Amino acid sequence: MRKSLVAGNWKMNGNKSSINSLMDGLVNGLNSNVEAMGSVDVLVCPPAVYLQQVADKVSTSSIKVGVQNVSEYESGAYTGELSLAMLADFNCDYVIVGHSERRSLFGETDAQVAEKCQAALEAGVIPVLCVGETLEQRDSGQALAVVEAQIDAVLKCCGIASFSKLVVAYEPVWAIGTGRTATPEQAQEVHGAIRAVLAAADAEVSASVRILYGGSVNAVNAAELFSQPDIDGGLVGGASLKVDDFLAICSAAAAA
Ligand code: PGA
């Protein structure tokens, strides 16, 4: 049995005051419903400058904290980057790796994403490895091939055993921030294909890896998405900034 995970990707949003209210709402909401929420892991990924603030807030809850990106390098002349060693000072358990915005806006390649996964795993931080096709790729029938190649790059660099320690997030680029969610069937098809690629290398690892869906997940569509056999929760952008919506998505995952 795979435990569901709901991860909030706040992206470049929030300030001290809004983050205080958001975290108070989440901690209270989850703590007042501990029994039902026991079957879901909840993760928030704030902008890194707010890590300490968020770490302080989660100390009375089971919420985990992650960041949205990390350098593949240990230290040195990499202006603007954050290292895994720095994250260790903040009880940071997860890092989002290879989000489509990092790939498209900041030029991250499959190979670099794989190196970031490797570095995170070596540091004991759980990568949330994002994969997904663009609309053009889907329309030309390449969705599965693109996603499989993205998975393959990490398999080659890190090996199949690494997938027992990471989380995969399938996020079709055309569904991110657009309000246009993949249908549960479209998402399930790709999730099933990812699991099949991993199963060809190791059936046990494949059966245990959590594969999240991301792309316009909201309080209304979450339950149906999470009811699919190979969808183990969600990576949530916009709706993770609203207490009630995010809690509703967590409840949907807990009930799935
Ligand atoms: P969205 O973002 O939920 O706002 O579509 C998801 C993501 O980018 O992780």
PDB file of C-alpha atoms and ligand atoms in Angstrom:
ATOM      1  CA  MET A   1       0.000   0.000   0.000  1.00  0.00           C
ATOM      2  CA  ARG A   2       1.327   3.402  -0.946  1.00  0.00           C
ATOM      3  CA  LYS A   3       0.564   6.251   1.425  1.00  0.00           C
ATOM      4  CA  SER A   4      -0.846   9.292  -0.362  1.00  0.00           C
ATOM      5  CA  LEU A   5       1.173  12.494  -0.454  1.00  0.00           C
ATOM      6  CA  VAL A   6      -0.152  15.982  -1.098  1.00  0.00           C
ATOM      7  CA  ALA A   7       2.574  18.543  -1.780  1.00  0.00           C
ATOM      8  CA  GLY A   8       2.058  22.293  -2.028  1.00  0.00           C
ATOM      9  CA  ASN A   9       4.343  24.120  -4.432  1.00  0.00           C
ATOM     10  CA  TRP A  10       3.981  27.765  -3.462  1.00  0.00           C
ATOM     11  CA  LYS A  11       6.283  28.910  -6.283  1.00  0.00           C
ATOM     12  CA  MET A  12       7.355  32.588  -5.948  1.00  0.00           C
ATOM     13  CA  ASN A  13       4.365  33.631  -3.851  1.00  0.00           C
ATOM     14  CA  GLY A  14       3.717  34.796  -0.320  1.00  0.00           C
ATOM     15  CA  ASN A  15       5.241  37.085   2.280  1.00  0.00           C
ATOM     16  CA  LYS A  16       5.875  36.833   6.022  1.00  0.00           C
ATOM     17  CA  SER A  17       2.337  37.757   6.909  1.00  0.00           C
ATOM     18  CA  SER A  18       0.472  35.646   4.337  1.00  0.00           C
ATOM     19  CA  ILE A  19       2.688  32.655   5.153  1.00  0.00           C
ATOM     20  CA  ASN A  20       1.906  33.008   8.867  1.00  0.00           C
ATOM     21  CA  SER A  21      -1.838  32.871   8.162  1.00  0.00           C
ATOM     22  CA  LEU A  22      -1.518  30.055   5.644  1.00  0.00           C
ATOM     23  CA  MET A  23       0.565  27.922   8.013  1.00  0.00           C
ATOM     24  CA  ASP A  24      -1.687  28.626  11.015  1.00  0.00           C
ATOM     25  CA  GLY A  25      -4.689  27.566   8.934  1.00  0.00           C
ATOM     26  CA  LEU A  26      -3.028  24.402   7.687  1.00  0.00           C
ATOM     27  CA  VAL A  27      -1.659  23.347  11.074  1.00  0.00           C
ATOM     28  CA  ASN A  28      -5.023  23.950  12.791  1.00  0.00           C
ATOM     29  CA  GLY A  29      -6.981  22.250  10.009  1.00  0.00           C
ATOM     30  CA  LEU A  30      -4.788  19.160   9.982  1.00  0.00           C
ATOM     31  CA  ASN A  31      -4.464  18.939  13.778  1.00  0.00           C
ATOM     32  CA  SER A  32      -8.223  19.172  14.265  1.00  0.00           C
ATOM     33  CA  ASN A  33      -8.694  16.193  11.975  1.00  0.00           C
ATOM     34  CA  VAL A  34      -5.690  14.088  12.895  1.00  0.00           C
ATOM     35  CA  GLU A  35      -7.389  10.722  12.638  1.00  0.00           C
ATOM     36  CA  ALA A  36      -8.688  11.166   9.089  1.00  0.00           C
ATOM     37  CA  MET A  37      -5.516  12.912   7.950  1.00  0.00           C
ATOM     38  CA  GLY A  38      -3.322  10.131   9.316  1.00  0.00           C
ATOM     39  CA  SER A  39      -3.478   8.368   5.962  1.00  0.00           C
ATOM     40  CA  VAL A  40      -1.933  11.220   3.997  1.00  0.00           C
ATOM     41  CA  ASP A  41       1.496  12.831   4.104  1.00  0.00           C
ATOM     42  CA  VAL A  42       1.369  16.597   3.701  1.00  0.00           C
ATOM     43  CA  LEU A  43       4.277  18.644   2.377  1.00  0.00           C
ATOM     44  CA  VAL A  44       4.688  22.370   1.806  1.00  0.00           C
ATOM     45  CA  CYS A  45       7.412  23.883  -0.364  1.00  0.00           C
ATOM     46  CA  PRO A  46       7.761  27.614   0.379  1.00  0.00           C
ATOM     47  CA  PRO A  47      10.252  29.989  -1.201  1.00  0.00           C
ATOM     48  CA  ALA A  48      13.514  29.113   0.553  1.00  0.00           C
ATOM     49  CA  VAL A  49      13.896  32.443   2.386  1.00  0.00           C
ATOM     50  CA  TYR A  50      10.837  31.454   4.448  1.00  0.00           C
ATOM     51  CA  LEU A  51      12.091  27.970   5.381  1.00  0.00           C
ATOM     52  CA  GLN A  52      12.830  28.847   8.997  1.00  0.00           C
ATOM     53  CA  GLN A  53       9.478  30.544   9.452  1.00  0.00           C
ATOM     54  CA  VAL A  54       7.660  27.525   8.036  1.00  0.00           C
ATOM     55  CA  ALA A  55       9.859  25.064   9.974  1.00  0.00           C
ATOM     56  CA  ASP A  56       8.882  26.870  13.205  1.00  0.00           C
ATOM     57  CA  LYS A  57       5.193  26.650  12.295  1.00  0.00           C
ATOM     58  CA  VAL A  58       5.193  22.918  11.502  1.00  0.00           C
ATOM     59  CA  SER A  59       6.872  21.909  14.752  1.00  0.00           C
ATOM     60  CA  THR A  60       3.463  21.136  16.299  1.00  0.00           C
ATOM     61  CA  SER A  61       2.200  19.161  13.308  1.00  0.00           C
ATOM     62  CA  SER A  62       3.163  16.333  10.994  1.00  0.00           C
ATOM     63  CA  ILE A  63       3.549  18.643   7.982  1.00  0.00           C
ATOM     64  CA  LYS A  64       6.817  18.143   6.119  1.00  0.00           C
ATOM     65  CA  VAL A  65       8.831  20.945   4.568  1.00  0.00           C
ATOM     66  CA  GLY A  66      10.614  21.048   1.234  1.00  0.00           C
ATOM     67  CA  VAL A  67      12.096  23.497  -1.239  1.00  0.00           C
ATOM     68  CA  GLN A  68      11.395  24.088  -4.897  1.00  0.00           C
ATOM     69  CA  ASN A  69      14.907  23.651  -6.280  1.00  0.00           C
ATOM     70  CA  VAL A  70      18.465  22.931  -5.168  1.00  0.00           C
ATOM     71  CA  SER A  71      21.907  23.008  -6.718  1.00  0.00           C
ATOM     72  CA  GLU A  72      23.515  19.754  -7.822  1.00  0.00           C
ATOM     73  CA  TYR A  73      26.850  21.141  -6.572  1.00  0.00           C
ATOM     74  CA  GLU A  74      28.178  20.929  -3.020  1.00  0.00           C
ATOM     75  CA  SER A  75      29.378  24.507  -2.551  1.00  0.00           C
ATOM     76  CA  GLY A  76      31.327  27.257  -4.247  1.00  0.00           C
ATOM     77  CA  ALA A  77      30.937  29.942  -6.885  1.00  0.00           C
ATOM     78  CA  TYR A  78      27.316  29.391  -7.911  1.00  0.00           C
ATOM     79  CA  THR A  79      25.744  32.797  -7.307  1.00  0.00           C
ATOM     80  CA  GLY A  80      22.112  32.621  -6.296  1.00  0.00           C
ATOM     81  CA  GLU A  81      22.042  28.868  -5.687  1.00  0.00           C
ATOM     82  CA  LEU A  82      21.278  26.839  -2.537  1.00  0.00           C
ATOM     83  CA  SER A  83      23.116  23.702  -1.498  1.00  0.00           C
ATOM     84  CA  LEU A  84      21.803  20.507   0.067  1.00  0.00           C
ATOM     85  CA  ALA A  85      24.075  21.077   3.069  1.00  0.00           C
ATOM     86  CA  MET A  86      22.271  24.381   3.696  1.00  0.00           C
ATOM     87  CA  LEU A  87      18.894  22.652   3.588  1.00  0.00           C
ATOM     88  CA  ALA A  88      20.080  20.261   6.293  1.00  0.00           C
ATOM     89  CA  ASP A  89      20.127  23.221   8.698  1.00  0.00           C
ATOM     90  CA  PHE A  90      16.362  23.644   8.275  1.00  0.00           C
ATOM     91  CA  ASN A  91      14.965  20.092   8.673  1.00  0.00           C
ATOM     92  CA  CYS A  92      14.112  20.137   5.015  1.00  0.00           C
ATOM     93  CA  ASP A  93      12.927  16.657   3.985  1.00  0.00           C
ATOM     94  CA  TYR A  94      12.020  17.099   0.324  1.00  0.00           C
ATOM     95  CA  VAL A  95      13.107  19.004  -2.755  1.00  0.00           C
ATOM     96  CA  ILE A  96      11.148  19.484  -5.973  1.00  0.00           C
ATOM     97  CA  VAL A  97      13.467  18.612  -8.848  1.00  0.00           C
ATOM     98  CA  GLY A  98      12.955  19.329 -12.540  1.00  0.00           C
ATOM     99  CA  HIS A  99       9.704  21.257 -12.298  1.00  0.00           C
ATOM    100  CA  SER A 100       8.646  22.233 -15.831  1.00  0.00           C
ATOM    101  CA  GLU A 101       9.184  25.918 -14.970  1.00  0.00           C
ATOM    102  CA  ARG A 102      12.796  25.104 -14.050  1.00  0.00           C
ATOM    103  CA  ARG A 103      13.167  23.141 -17.274  1.00  0.00           C
ATOM    104  CA  SER A 104      11.564  25.723 -19.581  1.00  0.00           C
ATOM    105  CA  LEU A 105      12.501  29.051 -17.926  1.00  0.00           C
ATOM    106  CA  PHE A 106      15.904  28.123 -16.493  1.00  0.00           C
ATOM    107  CA  GLY A 107      17.075  25.611 -19.079  1.00  0.00           C
ATOM    108  CA  GLU A 108      17.391  22.558 -16.841  1.00  0.00           C
ATOM    109  CA  THR A 109      18.108  19.468 -18.914  1.00  0.00           C
ATOM    110  CA  ASP A 110      17.156  15.852 -18.247  1.00  0.00           C
ATOM    111  CA  ALA A 111      20.808  15.179 -17.360  1.00  0.00           C
ATOM    112  CA  GLN A 112      20.983  18.067 -14.880  1.00  0.00           C
ATOM    113  CA  VAL A 113      17.682  17.036 -13.296  1.00  0.00           C
ATOM    114  CA  ALA A 114      19.103  13.540 -12.847  1.00  0.00           C
ATOM    115  CA  GLU A 115      22.241  14.991 -11.189  1.00  0.00           C
ATOM    116  CA  LYS A 116      20.082  17.006  -8.797  1.00  0.00           C
ATOM    117  CA  CYS A 117      18.169  13.839  -7.883  1.00  0.00           C
ATOM    118  CA  GLN A 118      21.427  12.024  -7.251  1.00  0.00           C
ATOM    119  CA  ALA A 119      22.788  14.829  -5.065  1.00  0.00           C
ATOM    120  CA  ALA A 120      19.552  15.032  -3.063  1.00  0.00           C
ATOM    121  CA  LEU A 121      19.459  11.278  -2.503  1.00  0.00           C
ATOM    122  CA  GLU A 122      23.067  11.289  -1.327  1.00  0.00           C
ATOM    123  CA  ALA A 123      22.168  14.026   1.163  1.00  0.00           C
ATOM    124  CA  GLY A 124      19.149  12.083   2.420  1.00  0.00           C
ATOM    125  CA  VAL A 125      16.636  14.584   1.000  1.00  0.00           C
ATOM    126  CA  ILE A 126      13.710  13.110  -0.932  1.00  0.00           C
ATOM    127  CA  PRO A 127      13.471  14.375  -4.518  1.00  0.00           C
ATOM    128  CA  VAL A 128      10.022  15.030  -5.975  1.00  0.00           C
ATOM    129  CA  LEU A 129      10.999  14.350  -9.567  1.00  0.00           C
ATOM    130  CA  CYS A 130       8.740  16.237 -11.997  1.00  0.00           C
ATOM    131  CA  VAL A 131       8.099  14.975 -15.494  1.00  0.00           C
ATOM    132  CA  GLY A 132       5.556  15.938 -18.135  1.00  0.00           C
ATOM    133  CA  GLU A 133       4.974  16.774 -21.774  1.00  0.00           C
ATOM    134  CA  THR A 134       4.070  20.063 -23.475  1.00  0.00           C
ATOM    135  CA  LEU A 135       0.817  20.487 -25.385  1.00  0.00           C
ATOM    136  CA  GLU A 136       2.701  20.312 -28.676  1.00  0.00           C
ATOM    137  CA  GLN A 137       4.263  17.019 -27.648  1.00  0.00           C
ATOM    138  CA  ARG A 138       0.878  15.624 -26.577  1.00  0.00           C
ATOM    139  CA  ASP A 139      -0.822  16.758 -29.763  1.00  0.00           C
ATOM    140  CA  SER A 140       1.831  15.057 -31.841  1.00  0.00           C
ATOM    141  CA  GLY A 141       1.396  11.794 -29.952  1.00  0.00           C
ATOM    142  CA  GLN A 142       4.691  11.987 -28.049  1.00  0.00           C
ATOM    143  CA  ALA A 143       3.437  12.337 -24.475  1.00  0.00           C
ATOM    144  CA  LEU A 144       4.440   8.867 -23.297  1.00  0.00           C
ATOM    145  CA  ALA A 145       7.780   8.916 -25.121  1.00  0.00           C
ATOM    146  CA  VAL A 146       8.727  12.289 -23.590  1.00  0.00           C
ATOM    147  CA  VAL A 147       7.826  11.246 -20.061  1.00  0.00           C
ATOM    148  CA  GLU A 148       9.537   7.895 -20.426  1.00  0.00           C
ATOM    149  CA  ALA A 149      12.729   9.635 -21.620  1.00  0.00           C
ATOM    150  CA  GLN A 150      12.624  11.957 -18.590  1.00  0.00           C
ATOM    151  CA  ILE A 151      12.266   8.944 -16.275  1.00  0.00           C
ATOM    152  CA  ASP A 152      14.950   7.075 -18.174  1.00  0.00           C
ATOM    153  CA  ALA A 153      17.495   9.863 -17.634  1.00  0.00           C
ATOM    154  CA  VAL A 154      17.117   9.442 -13.863  1.00  0.00           C
ATOM    155  CA  LEU A 155      17.124   5.648 -14.108  1.00  0.00           C
ATOM    156  CA  LYS A 156      20.427   5.754 -16.006  1.00  0.00           C
ATOM    157  CA  CYS A 157      22.071   8.227 -13.630  1.00  0.00           C
ATOM    158  CA  CYS A 158      20.717   7.054 -10.278  1.00  0.00           C
ATOM    159  CA  GLY A 159      19.580   3.450 -10.832  1.00  0.00           C
ATOM    160  CA  ILE A 160      16.249   1.776 -10.152  1.00  0.00           C
ATOM    161  CA  ALA A 161      16.911   1.496  -6.396  1.00  0.00           C
ATOM    162  CA  SER A 162      16.805   5.290  -6.155  1.00  0.00           C
ATOM    163  CA  PHE A 163      13.116   5.180  -7.089  1.00  0.00           C
ATOM    164  CA  SER A 164      12.362   3.482  -3.796  1.00  0.00           C
ATOM    165  CA  LYS A 165      13.582   6.714  -2.142  1.00  0.00           C
ATOM    166  CA  LEU A 166      12.029   9.351  -4.372  1.00  0.00           C
ATOM    167  CA  VAL A 167       8.605  10.594  -5.415  1.00  0.00           C
ATOM    168  CA  VAL A 168       7.594  11.098  -9.034  1.00  0.00           C
ATOM    169  CA  ALA A 169       5.201  13.883 -10.054  1.00  0.00           C
ATOM    170  CA  TYR A 170       3.559  13.730 -13.467  1.00  0.00           C
ATOM    171  CA  GLU A 171       2.682  17.269 -14.459  1.00  0.00           C
ATOM    172  CA  PRO A 172       1.524  17.819 -18.025  1.00  0.00           C
ATOM    173  CA  VAL A 173       2.907  21.267 -18.856  1.00  0.00           C
ATOM    174  CA  TRP A 174      -0.359  22.305 -20.531  1.00  0.00           C
ATOM    175  CA  ALA A 175      -2.254  21.699 -17.292  1.00  0.00           C
ATOM    176  CA  ILE A 176       0.010  23.734 -14.988  1.00  0.00           C
ATOM    177  CA  GLY A 177      -1.560  26.984 -13.863  1.00  0.00           C
ATOM    178  CA  THR A 178      -4.012  26.900 -16.772  1.00  0.00           C
ATOM    179  CA  GLY A 179      -7.140  25.602 -15.053  1.00  0.00           C
ATOM    180  CA  ARG A 180      -7.127  22.860 -17.682  1.00  0.00           C
ATOM    181  CA  THR A 181      -6.674  19.619 -15.718  1.00  0.00           C
ATOM    182  CA  ALA A 182      -5.817  16.330 -17.393  1.00  0.00           C
ATOM    183  CA  THR A 183      -8.808  14.013 -17.251  1.00  0.00           C
ATOM    184  CA  PRO A 184      -8.411  11.217 -14.704  1.00  0.00           C
ATOM    185  CA  GLU A 185      -8.083   8.810 -17.658  1.00  0.00           C
ATOM    186  CA  GLN A 186      -5.357  10.875 -19.350  1.00  0.00           C
ATOM    187  CA  ALA A 187      -3.434  11.121 -16.095  1.00  0.00           C
ATOM    188  CA  GLN A 188      -3.876   7.431 -15.265  1.00  0.00           C
ATOM    189  CA  GLU A 189      -2.567   6.445 -18.701  1.00  0.00           C
ATOM    190  CA  VAL A 190       0.715   8.262 -18.099  1.00  0.00           C
ATOM    191  CA  HIS A 191       0.999   7.167 -14.452  1.00  0.00           C
ATOM    192  CA  GLY A 192       0.501   3.568 -15.585  1.00  0.00           C
ATOM    193  CA  ALA A 193       3.161   4.000 -18.264  1.00  0.00           C
ATOM    194  CA  ILE A 194       5.653   5.401 -15.729  1.00  0.00           C
ATOM    195  CA  ARG A 195       4.991   2.458 -13.432  1.00  0.00           C
ATOM    196  CA  ALA A 196       5.456   0.058 -16.358  1.00  0.00           C
ATOM    197  CA  VAL A 197       8.852   1.571 -17.242  1.00  0.00           C
ATOM    198  CA  LEU A 198       9.956   1.167 -13.634  1.00  0.00           C
ATOM    199  CA  ALA A 199       8.464  -2.336 -13.387  1.00  0.00           C
ATOM    200  CA  ALA A 200      10.626  -3.438 -16.313  1.00  0.00           C
ATOM    201  CA  ALA A 201      13.626  -2.658 -14.079  1.00  0.00           C
ATOM    202  CA  ASP A 202      12.223  -3.818 -10.724  1.00  0.00           C
ATOM    203  CA  ALA A 203       8.595  -4.765 -10.066  1.00  0.00           C
ATOM    204  CA  GLU A 204       8.833  -4.277  -6.309  1.00  0.00           C
ATOM    205  CA  VAL A 205      10.281  -0.777  -6.553  1.00  0.00           C
ATOM    206  CA  SER A 206       7.734   0.125  -9.214  1.00  0.00           C
ATOM    207  CA  ALA A 207       4.849  -0.981  -6.994  1.00  0.00           C
ATOM    208  CA  SER A 208       6.129   1.084  -4.071  1.00  0.00           C
ATOM    209  CA  VAL A 209       6.987   4.418  -5.703  1.00  0.00           C
ATOM    210  CA  ARG A 210       4.528   7.246  -5.162  1.00  0.00           C
ATOM    211  CA  ILE A 211       3.464   8.974  -8.372  1.00  0.00           C
ATOM    212  CA  LEU A 212       1.697  12.305  -7.849  1.00  0.00           C
ATOM    213  CA  TYR A 213      -0.407  14.126 -10.401  1.00  0.00           C
ATOM    214  CA  GLY A 214       0.064  17.876 -10.807  1.00  0.00           C
ATOM    215  CA  GLY A 215      -1.579  20.484 -13.011  1.00  0.00           C
ATOM    216  CA  SER A 216      -4.613  22.526 -11.892  1.00  0.00           C
ATOM    217  CA  VAL A 217      -5.526  20.143  -9.060  1.00  0.00           C
ATOM    218  CA  ASN A 218      -8.271  21.775  -7.005  1.00  0.00           C
ATOM    219  CA  ALA A 219     -10.784  20.999  -4.272  1.00  0.00           C
ATOM    220  CA  VAL A 220     -13.333  19.846  -6.850  1.00  0.00           C
ATOM    221  CA  ASN A 221     -11.307  17.579  -9.135  1.00  0.00           C
ATOM    222  CA  ALA A 222      -8.921  16.065  -6.557  1.00  0.00           C
ATOM    223  CA  ALA A 223     -11.075  13.126  -5.435  1.00  0.00           C
ATOM    224  CA  GLU A 224     -11.624  11.765  -8.922  1.00  0.00           C
ATOM    225  CA  LEU A 225      -7.960  12.108  -9.858  1.00  0.00           C
ATOM    226  CA  PHE A 226      -6.804  10.440  -6.649  1.00  0.00           C
ATOM    227  CA  SER A 227      -9.230   7.538  -7.164  1.00  0.00           C
ATOM    228  CA  GLN A 228      -7.179   6.343 -10.139  1.00  0.00           C
ATOM    229  CA  PRO A 229      -5.151   3.224  -9.332  1.00  0.00           C
ATOM    230  CA  ASP A 230      -1.717   4.715 -10.083  1.00  0.00           C
ATOM    231  CA  ILE A 231      -2.271   8.247  -8.744  1.00  0.00           C
ATOM    232  CA  ASP A 232      -0.930   8.543  -5.206  1.00  0.00           C
ATOM    233  CA  GLY A 233      -1.687  12.176  -4.436  1.00  0.00           C
ATOM    234  CA  GLY A 234      -0.954  15.554  -5.919  1.00  0.00           C
ATOM    235  CA  LEU A 235       1.583  18.307  -6.469  1.00  0.00           C
ATOM    236  CA  VAL A 236      -0.504  21.426  -6.081  1.00  0.00           C
ATOM    237  CA  GLY A 237       0.380  24.974  -7.128  1.00  0.00           C
ATOM    238  CA  GLY A 238      -2.335  27.644  -7.050  1.00  0.00           C
ATOM    239  CA  ALA A 239      -4.712  25.790  -4.736  1.00  0.00           C
ATOM    240  CA  SER A 240      -1.940  25.198  -2.169  1.00  0.00           C
ATOM    241  CA  LEU A 241      -2.000  28.918  -1.321  1.00  0.00           C
ATOM    242  CA  LYS A 242      -5.588  28.741  -0.063  1.00  0.00           C
ATOM    243  CA  VAL A 243      -6.108  27.051   3.299  1.00  0.00           C
ATOM    244  CA  ASP A 244      -9.567  25.606   2.643  1.00  0.00           C
ATOM    245  CA  ASP A 245      -8.753  24.371  -0.839  1.00  0.00           C
ATOM    246  CA  PHE A 246      -5.500  22.738   0.221  1.00  0.00           C
ATOM    247  CA  LEU A 247      -7.139  21.071   3.229  1.00  0.00           C
ATOM    248  CA  ALA A 248      -9.941  19.780   0.982  1.00  0.00           C
ATOM    249  CA  ILE A 249      -7.343  18.306  -1.373  1.00  0.00           C
ATOM    250  CA  CYS A 250      -5.584  16.653   1.595  1.00  0.00           C
ATOM    251  CA  SER A 251      -8.923  15.183   2.723  1.00  0.00           C
ATOM    252  CA  ALA A 252      -9.584  13.844  -0.775  1.00  0.00           C
ATOM    253  CA  ALA A 253      -6.179  12.132  -0.740  1.00  0.00           C
ATOM    254  CA  ALA A 254      -6.776  10.737   2.745  1.00  0.00           C
ATOM    255  CA  ALA A 255     -10.094   9.266   1.611  1.00  0.00           C
ATOM    256  CA  ALA A 256      -8.753   7.788  -1.644  1.00  0.00           C
TER     257      ALA A 256
HETATM  258  P1  PGA B   1      -0.998  24.407 -10.493  1.00  0.00           P
HETATM  259  O1  PGA B   1       0.579  24.132 -10.407  1.00  0.00           O
HETATM  260  O2  PGA B   1      -1.642  23.504  -9.460  1.00  0.00           O
HETATM  261  O3  PGA B   1      -1.157  25.855 -10.184  1.00  0.00           O
HETATM  262  O4  PGA B   1      -1.425  24.040 -11.877  1.00  0.00           O
HETATM  263  C1  PGA B   1       1.088  22.845 -10.204  1.00  0.00           C
HETATM  264  C2  PGA B   1       2.600  22.869 -10.216  1.00  0.00           C
HETATM  265  O5  PGA B   1       3.181  23.634 -10.985  1.00  0.00           O
HETATM  266  O6  PGA B   1       3.252  22.129  -9.458  1.00  0.00           O
END
